[in-house]
Coordinates of C-alpha atoms in Angstrom, one line a residue:
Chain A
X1 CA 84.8 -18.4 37.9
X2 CA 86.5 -16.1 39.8
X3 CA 89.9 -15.5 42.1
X4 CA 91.0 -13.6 45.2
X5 CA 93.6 -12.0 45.8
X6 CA 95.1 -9.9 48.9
X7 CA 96.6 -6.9 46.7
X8 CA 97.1 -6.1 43.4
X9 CA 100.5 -8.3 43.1
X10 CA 98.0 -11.3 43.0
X11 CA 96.1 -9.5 40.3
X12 CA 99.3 -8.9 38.8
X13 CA 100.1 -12.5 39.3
X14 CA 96.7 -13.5 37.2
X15 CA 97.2 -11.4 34.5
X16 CA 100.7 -13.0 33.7
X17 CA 102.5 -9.9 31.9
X18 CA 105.9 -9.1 33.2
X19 CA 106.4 -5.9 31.0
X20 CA 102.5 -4.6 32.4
X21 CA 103.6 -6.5 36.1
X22 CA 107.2 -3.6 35.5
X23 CA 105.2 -1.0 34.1
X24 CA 102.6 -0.8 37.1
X25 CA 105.2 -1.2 40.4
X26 CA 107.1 1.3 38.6
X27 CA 103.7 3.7 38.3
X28 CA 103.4 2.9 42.2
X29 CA 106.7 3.3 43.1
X30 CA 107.1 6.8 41.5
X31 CA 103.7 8.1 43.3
X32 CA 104.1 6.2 46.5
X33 CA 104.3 9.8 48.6
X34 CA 101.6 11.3 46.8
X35 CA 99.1 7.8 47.0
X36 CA 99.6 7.9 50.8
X37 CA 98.8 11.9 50.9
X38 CA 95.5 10.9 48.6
X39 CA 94.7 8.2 50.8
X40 CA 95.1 10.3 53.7
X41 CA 92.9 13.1 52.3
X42 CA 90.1 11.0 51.7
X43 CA 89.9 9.0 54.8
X44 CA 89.5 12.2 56.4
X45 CA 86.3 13.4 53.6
X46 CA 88.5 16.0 52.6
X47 CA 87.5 16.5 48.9
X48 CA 90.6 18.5 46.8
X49 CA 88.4 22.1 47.0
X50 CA 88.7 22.0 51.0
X51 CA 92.7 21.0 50.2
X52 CA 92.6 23.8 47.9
X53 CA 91.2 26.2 50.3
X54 CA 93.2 25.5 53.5
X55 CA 96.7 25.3 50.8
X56 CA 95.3 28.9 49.6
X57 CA 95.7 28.0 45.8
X58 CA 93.1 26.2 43.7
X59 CA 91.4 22.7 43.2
X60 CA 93.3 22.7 39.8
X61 CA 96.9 22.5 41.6
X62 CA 95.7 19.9 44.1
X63 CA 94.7 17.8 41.2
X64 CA 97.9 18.4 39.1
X65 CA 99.5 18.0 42.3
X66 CA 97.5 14.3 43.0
X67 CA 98.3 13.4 39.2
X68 CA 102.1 14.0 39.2
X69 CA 104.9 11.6 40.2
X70 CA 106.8 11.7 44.1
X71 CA 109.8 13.2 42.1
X72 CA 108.0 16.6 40.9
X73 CA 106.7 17.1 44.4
X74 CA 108.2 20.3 46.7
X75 CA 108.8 19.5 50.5
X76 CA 106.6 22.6 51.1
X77 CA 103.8 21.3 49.2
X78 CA 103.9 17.9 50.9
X79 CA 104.0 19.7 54.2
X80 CA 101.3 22.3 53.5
X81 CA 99.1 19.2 52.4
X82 CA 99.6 17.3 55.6
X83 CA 99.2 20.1 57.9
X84 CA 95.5 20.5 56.0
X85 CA 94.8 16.5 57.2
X86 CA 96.0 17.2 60.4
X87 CA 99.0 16.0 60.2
X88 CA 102.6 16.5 60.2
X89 CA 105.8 15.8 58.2
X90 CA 108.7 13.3 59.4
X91 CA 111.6 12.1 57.5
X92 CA 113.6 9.1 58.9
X93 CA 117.5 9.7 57.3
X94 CA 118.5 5.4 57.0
X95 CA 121.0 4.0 55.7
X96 CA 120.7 2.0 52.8
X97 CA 122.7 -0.9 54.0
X98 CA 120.2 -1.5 56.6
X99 CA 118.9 -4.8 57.1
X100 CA 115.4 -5.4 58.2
X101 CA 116.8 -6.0 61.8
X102 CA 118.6 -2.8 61.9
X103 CA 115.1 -0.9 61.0
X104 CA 113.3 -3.5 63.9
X105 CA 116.0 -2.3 66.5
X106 CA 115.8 1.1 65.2
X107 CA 111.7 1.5 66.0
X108 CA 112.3 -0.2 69.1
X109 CA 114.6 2.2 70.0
X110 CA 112.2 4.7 69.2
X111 CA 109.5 3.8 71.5
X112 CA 112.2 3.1 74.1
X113 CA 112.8 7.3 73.6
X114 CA 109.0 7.8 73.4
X115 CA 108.9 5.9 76.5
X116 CA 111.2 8.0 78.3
X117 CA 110.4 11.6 77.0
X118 CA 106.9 9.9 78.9
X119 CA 109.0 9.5 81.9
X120 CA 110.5 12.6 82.0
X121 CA 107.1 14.8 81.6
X122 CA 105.6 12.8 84.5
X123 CA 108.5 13.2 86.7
X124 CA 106.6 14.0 90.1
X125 CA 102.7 14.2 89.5
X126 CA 101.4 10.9 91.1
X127 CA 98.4 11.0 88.1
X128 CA 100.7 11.3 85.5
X129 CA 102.9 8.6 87.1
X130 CA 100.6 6.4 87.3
X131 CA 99.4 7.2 83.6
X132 CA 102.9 6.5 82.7
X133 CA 103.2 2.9 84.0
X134 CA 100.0 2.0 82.4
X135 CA 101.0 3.2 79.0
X136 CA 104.5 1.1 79.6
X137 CA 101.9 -1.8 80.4
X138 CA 100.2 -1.7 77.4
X139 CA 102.7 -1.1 75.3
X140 CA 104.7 -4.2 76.2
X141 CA 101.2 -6.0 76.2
X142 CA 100.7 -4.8 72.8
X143 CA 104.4 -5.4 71.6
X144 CA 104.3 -8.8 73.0
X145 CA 100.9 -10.0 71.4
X146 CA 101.4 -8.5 68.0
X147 CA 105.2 -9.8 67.9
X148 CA 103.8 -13.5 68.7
X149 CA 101.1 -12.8 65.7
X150 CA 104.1 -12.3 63.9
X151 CA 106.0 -15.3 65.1
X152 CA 103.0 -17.1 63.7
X153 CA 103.8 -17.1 60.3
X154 CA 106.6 -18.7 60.7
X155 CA 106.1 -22.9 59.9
X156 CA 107.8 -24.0 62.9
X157 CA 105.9 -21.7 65.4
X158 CA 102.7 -22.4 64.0
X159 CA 102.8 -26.1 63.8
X160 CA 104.2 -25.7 67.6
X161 CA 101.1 -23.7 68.4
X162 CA 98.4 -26.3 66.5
X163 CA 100.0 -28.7 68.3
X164 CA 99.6 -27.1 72.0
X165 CA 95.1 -26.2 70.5
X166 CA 95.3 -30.2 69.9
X167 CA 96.9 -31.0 73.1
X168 CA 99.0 -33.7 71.5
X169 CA 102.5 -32.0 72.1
X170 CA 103.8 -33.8 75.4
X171 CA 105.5 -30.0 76.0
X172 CA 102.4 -28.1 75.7
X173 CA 102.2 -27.6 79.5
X174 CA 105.9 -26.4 79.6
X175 CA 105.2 -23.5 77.2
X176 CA 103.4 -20.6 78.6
X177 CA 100.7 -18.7 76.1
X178 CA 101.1 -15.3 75.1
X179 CA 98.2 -14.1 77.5
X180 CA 100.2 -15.7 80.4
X181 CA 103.5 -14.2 79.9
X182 CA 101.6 -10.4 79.4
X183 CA 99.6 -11.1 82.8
X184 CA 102.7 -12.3 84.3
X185 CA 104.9 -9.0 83.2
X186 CA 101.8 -6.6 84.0
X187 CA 101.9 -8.2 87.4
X188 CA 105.7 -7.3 87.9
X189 CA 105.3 -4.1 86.4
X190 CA 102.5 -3.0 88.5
X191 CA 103.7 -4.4 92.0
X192 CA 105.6 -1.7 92.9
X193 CA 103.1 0.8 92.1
Chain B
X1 CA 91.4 -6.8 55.5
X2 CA 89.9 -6.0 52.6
X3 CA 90.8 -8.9 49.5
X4 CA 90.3 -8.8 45.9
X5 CA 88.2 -10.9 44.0
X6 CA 88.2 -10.9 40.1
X7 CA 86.4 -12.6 37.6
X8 CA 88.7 -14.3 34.5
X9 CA 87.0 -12.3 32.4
X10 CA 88.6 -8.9 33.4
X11 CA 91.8 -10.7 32.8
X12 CA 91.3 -11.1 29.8
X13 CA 90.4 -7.3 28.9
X14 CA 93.3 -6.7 31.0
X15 CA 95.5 -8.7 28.7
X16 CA 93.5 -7.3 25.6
X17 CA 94.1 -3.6 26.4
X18 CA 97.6 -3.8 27.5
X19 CA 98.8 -4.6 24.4
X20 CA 97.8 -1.0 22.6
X21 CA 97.8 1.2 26.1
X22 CA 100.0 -0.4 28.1
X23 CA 100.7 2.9 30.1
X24 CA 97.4 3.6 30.8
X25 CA 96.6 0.0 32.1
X26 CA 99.5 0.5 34.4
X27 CA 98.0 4.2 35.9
X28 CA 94.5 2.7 36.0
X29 CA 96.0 -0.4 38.1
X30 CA 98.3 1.7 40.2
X31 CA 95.1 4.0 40.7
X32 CA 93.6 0.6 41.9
X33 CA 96.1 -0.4 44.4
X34 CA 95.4 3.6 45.6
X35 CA 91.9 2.8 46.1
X36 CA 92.6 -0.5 48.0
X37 CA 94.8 1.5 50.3
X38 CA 92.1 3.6 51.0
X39 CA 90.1 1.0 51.9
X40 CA 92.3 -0.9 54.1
X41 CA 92.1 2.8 55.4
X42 CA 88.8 2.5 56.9
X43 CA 87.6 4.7 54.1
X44 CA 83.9 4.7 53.1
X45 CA 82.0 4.9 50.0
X46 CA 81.2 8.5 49.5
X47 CA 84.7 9.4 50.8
X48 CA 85.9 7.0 48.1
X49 CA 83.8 8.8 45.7
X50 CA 86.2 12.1 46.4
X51 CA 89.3 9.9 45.1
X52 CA 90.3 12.0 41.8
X53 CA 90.3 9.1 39.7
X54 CA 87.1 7.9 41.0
X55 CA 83.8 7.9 38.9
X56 CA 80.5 7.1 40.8
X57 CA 78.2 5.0 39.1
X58 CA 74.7 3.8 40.5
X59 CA 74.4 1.0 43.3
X60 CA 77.9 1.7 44.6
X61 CA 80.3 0.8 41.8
X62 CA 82.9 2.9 40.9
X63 CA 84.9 3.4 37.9
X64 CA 88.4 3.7 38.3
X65 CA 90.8 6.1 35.5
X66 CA 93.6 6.0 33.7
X67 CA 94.5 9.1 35.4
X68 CA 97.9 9.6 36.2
X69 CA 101.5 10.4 35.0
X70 CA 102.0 8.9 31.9
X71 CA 103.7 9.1 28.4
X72 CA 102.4 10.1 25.3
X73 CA 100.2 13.1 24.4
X74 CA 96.9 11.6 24.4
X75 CA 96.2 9.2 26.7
X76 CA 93.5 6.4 26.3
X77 CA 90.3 7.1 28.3
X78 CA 89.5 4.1 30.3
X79 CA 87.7 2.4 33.1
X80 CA 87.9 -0.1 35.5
X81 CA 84.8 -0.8 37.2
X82 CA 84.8 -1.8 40.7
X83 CA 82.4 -3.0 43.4
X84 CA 83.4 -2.2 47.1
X85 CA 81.3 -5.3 49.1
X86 CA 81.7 -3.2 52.7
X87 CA 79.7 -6.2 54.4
X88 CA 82.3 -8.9 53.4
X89 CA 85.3 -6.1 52.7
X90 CA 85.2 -7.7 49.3
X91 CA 86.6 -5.3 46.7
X92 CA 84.9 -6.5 42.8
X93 CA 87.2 -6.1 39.7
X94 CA 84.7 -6.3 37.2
X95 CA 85.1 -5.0 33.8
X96 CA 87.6 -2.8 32.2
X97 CA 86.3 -0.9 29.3
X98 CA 87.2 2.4 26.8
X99 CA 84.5 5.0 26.6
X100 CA 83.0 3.2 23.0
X101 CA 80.1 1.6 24.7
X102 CA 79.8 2.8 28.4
X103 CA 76.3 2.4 28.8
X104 CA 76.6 -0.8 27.8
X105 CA 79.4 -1.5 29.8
X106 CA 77.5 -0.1 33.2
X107 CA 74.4 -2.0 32.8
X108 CA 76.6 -5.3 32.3
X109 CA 78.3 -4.2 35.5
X110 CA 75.4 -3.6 37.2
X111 CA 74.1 -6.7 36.6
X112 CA 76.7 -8.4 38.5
X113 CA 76.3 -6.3 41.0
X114 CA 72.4 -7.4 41.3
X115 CA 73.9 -11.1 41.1
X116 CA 76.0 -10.9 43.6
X117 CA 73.1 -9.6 46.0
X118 CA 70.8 -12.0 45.1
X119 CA 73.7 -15.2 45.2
X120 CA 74.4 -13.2 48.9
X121 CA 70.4 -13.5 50.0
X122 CA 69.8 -16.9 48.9
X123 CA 73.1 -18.4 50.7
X124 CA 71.4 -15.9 53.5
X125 CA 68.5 -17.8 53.5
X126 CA 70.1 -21.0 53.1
X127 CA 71.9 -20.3 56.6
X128 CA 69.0 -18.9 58.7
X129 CA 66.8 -22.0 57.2

């Protein structure tokens, strides 16, 4: 007989131990930087030698460095790591009062500035105009979509959307799908273009 | 999205082991949850194999460590063998074990493993019949 699960809180859930349920979310919390640099490393193949040898110290250090908690890490070490994967360091400064609305409005905001730094580095080439608008396109194509994928999970909105699939909601041909609302945007977006 | 699927049996050695090495249960399941990550990544088997906590083993299972920042001087060596299904995204807890009777251990593992292939071709069969 077996069970599935969707993480290892489901495992957890199974195995029925608070103090060993504690024991582990506290072992993930305190290496939750350095599992996402690990992760990172090896979805890229990068064994800890070729970390090692772009860092300029040895496989030894990587490993300590992989074994230890968030806490004992150095900002340079985190940023020399990431550099080796190809990538680069940002911190967001939060507040810690901030609801999960106030992080939502935040992003959005960011893409907003994303958006417009977009804008601004097209401002009068026609090719990178029009590679502008269609990034603005797709992005509120792909903000609209994965926000209604969202909605989904909510019991109200998906027993709204079963009912339109089985036809049986008198409404159902008041409420415009998803796809139509994205065509209908991209069609206003791209008119004046 | 890759799930987890685990047999009631490594509950029970879960259970079992966490009450002398509690610590080390906790790294070798937090080193689990790392592996999933990787995983939902889009990582794949040999690049799994490069995971520092990773042991390879034949016919794709891996044994996961204990590994990990932990109390005490001496920590408990042991393993939790996994099977990464990359055709169903199916991650396999199987067994978690000490080092007393690893051979033992990995042929017992692997013999899930060969189950699960042959339970997989006969429901193949089933479906193309």
């Amino acid at each position: 007989m077996n069970s599935e699960s969707k993480n290892i809180s489901g495992l957890l859930d199974a195995i029925g131990n608070d103090e060993l349920t504690q024991a582990t979310n506290d072992r993930i919390r305190e290496r939750k930087i350095i599992s996402n640099l690990i992760v990172l490393r090896t979805s890229q193949g990068s064994s800890q030698s070729d970390i090692a040898q772009e860092m300029g110290c040895t496989q030894s250090r990587v490993s300590k460095l992989e074994q230890g908690v968030d806490r004992d890490l150095k900002i340079s070490d985190i940023e020399a790591y990431m550099r080796c994967c190809g990538h680069t360091l940002s911190a967001n400064f939060l507040p810690s009062n901030w609801t999960i609305m106030d992080k939502v409005k935040h992003h959005a905001f960011e893409i907003v500035r994303q958006l417009q730094a977009m804008c601004e580095l097209s401002n009068g080439d026609e090719t990178m105009e029009a590679g502008a608008v269609r990034s603005h396109v797709e992005t509120l194509s792909n903000m609209v979509r994965l926000i209604l994928e969202s909605a989904v999970a909510i019991p109200c909105v998906k027993s709204e959307i079963s009912n339109l699939t089985d036809g049986t909601s008198g409404s159902a041909r008041d409420v415009p799908s998803s796809s139509l609302i994205v065509s209908e945007i991209e069609g206003q977006i791209s008119e004046p273009v | 999205m890759w799930t987890m699927i685990h047999e009631v049996a490594v509950v029970k050695q879960i259970k079992s082991f966490e009450k002398r090495w509690k610590h080390e249960v906790a790294n070798v399941l937090s080193n689990l949850k790392t592996l999933h990550d990787a995983l939902l990544a889009g990582t794949k088997l040999e690049q799994l194999k490069k995971l520092g906590f990773v042991h390879s083993e034949p016919q794709g299972v891996l044994a996961i460590d204990q590994k990990g920042h932990g109390k005490g001087t001496k920590p408990k060596a042991l393993r939790l063998y996994v099977y990464p299904d990359f055709a169903l995204k199916k991650l396999h807890i199987i067994c978690l074990a000490d080092k007393s009777q690893q051979s033992r251990d990995i042929q017992l593992v692997l013999k899930y493993v060969e189950n699960l292939h042959r339970r997989q071709d006969e429901t193949d069969s089933r479906e193309s019949d």
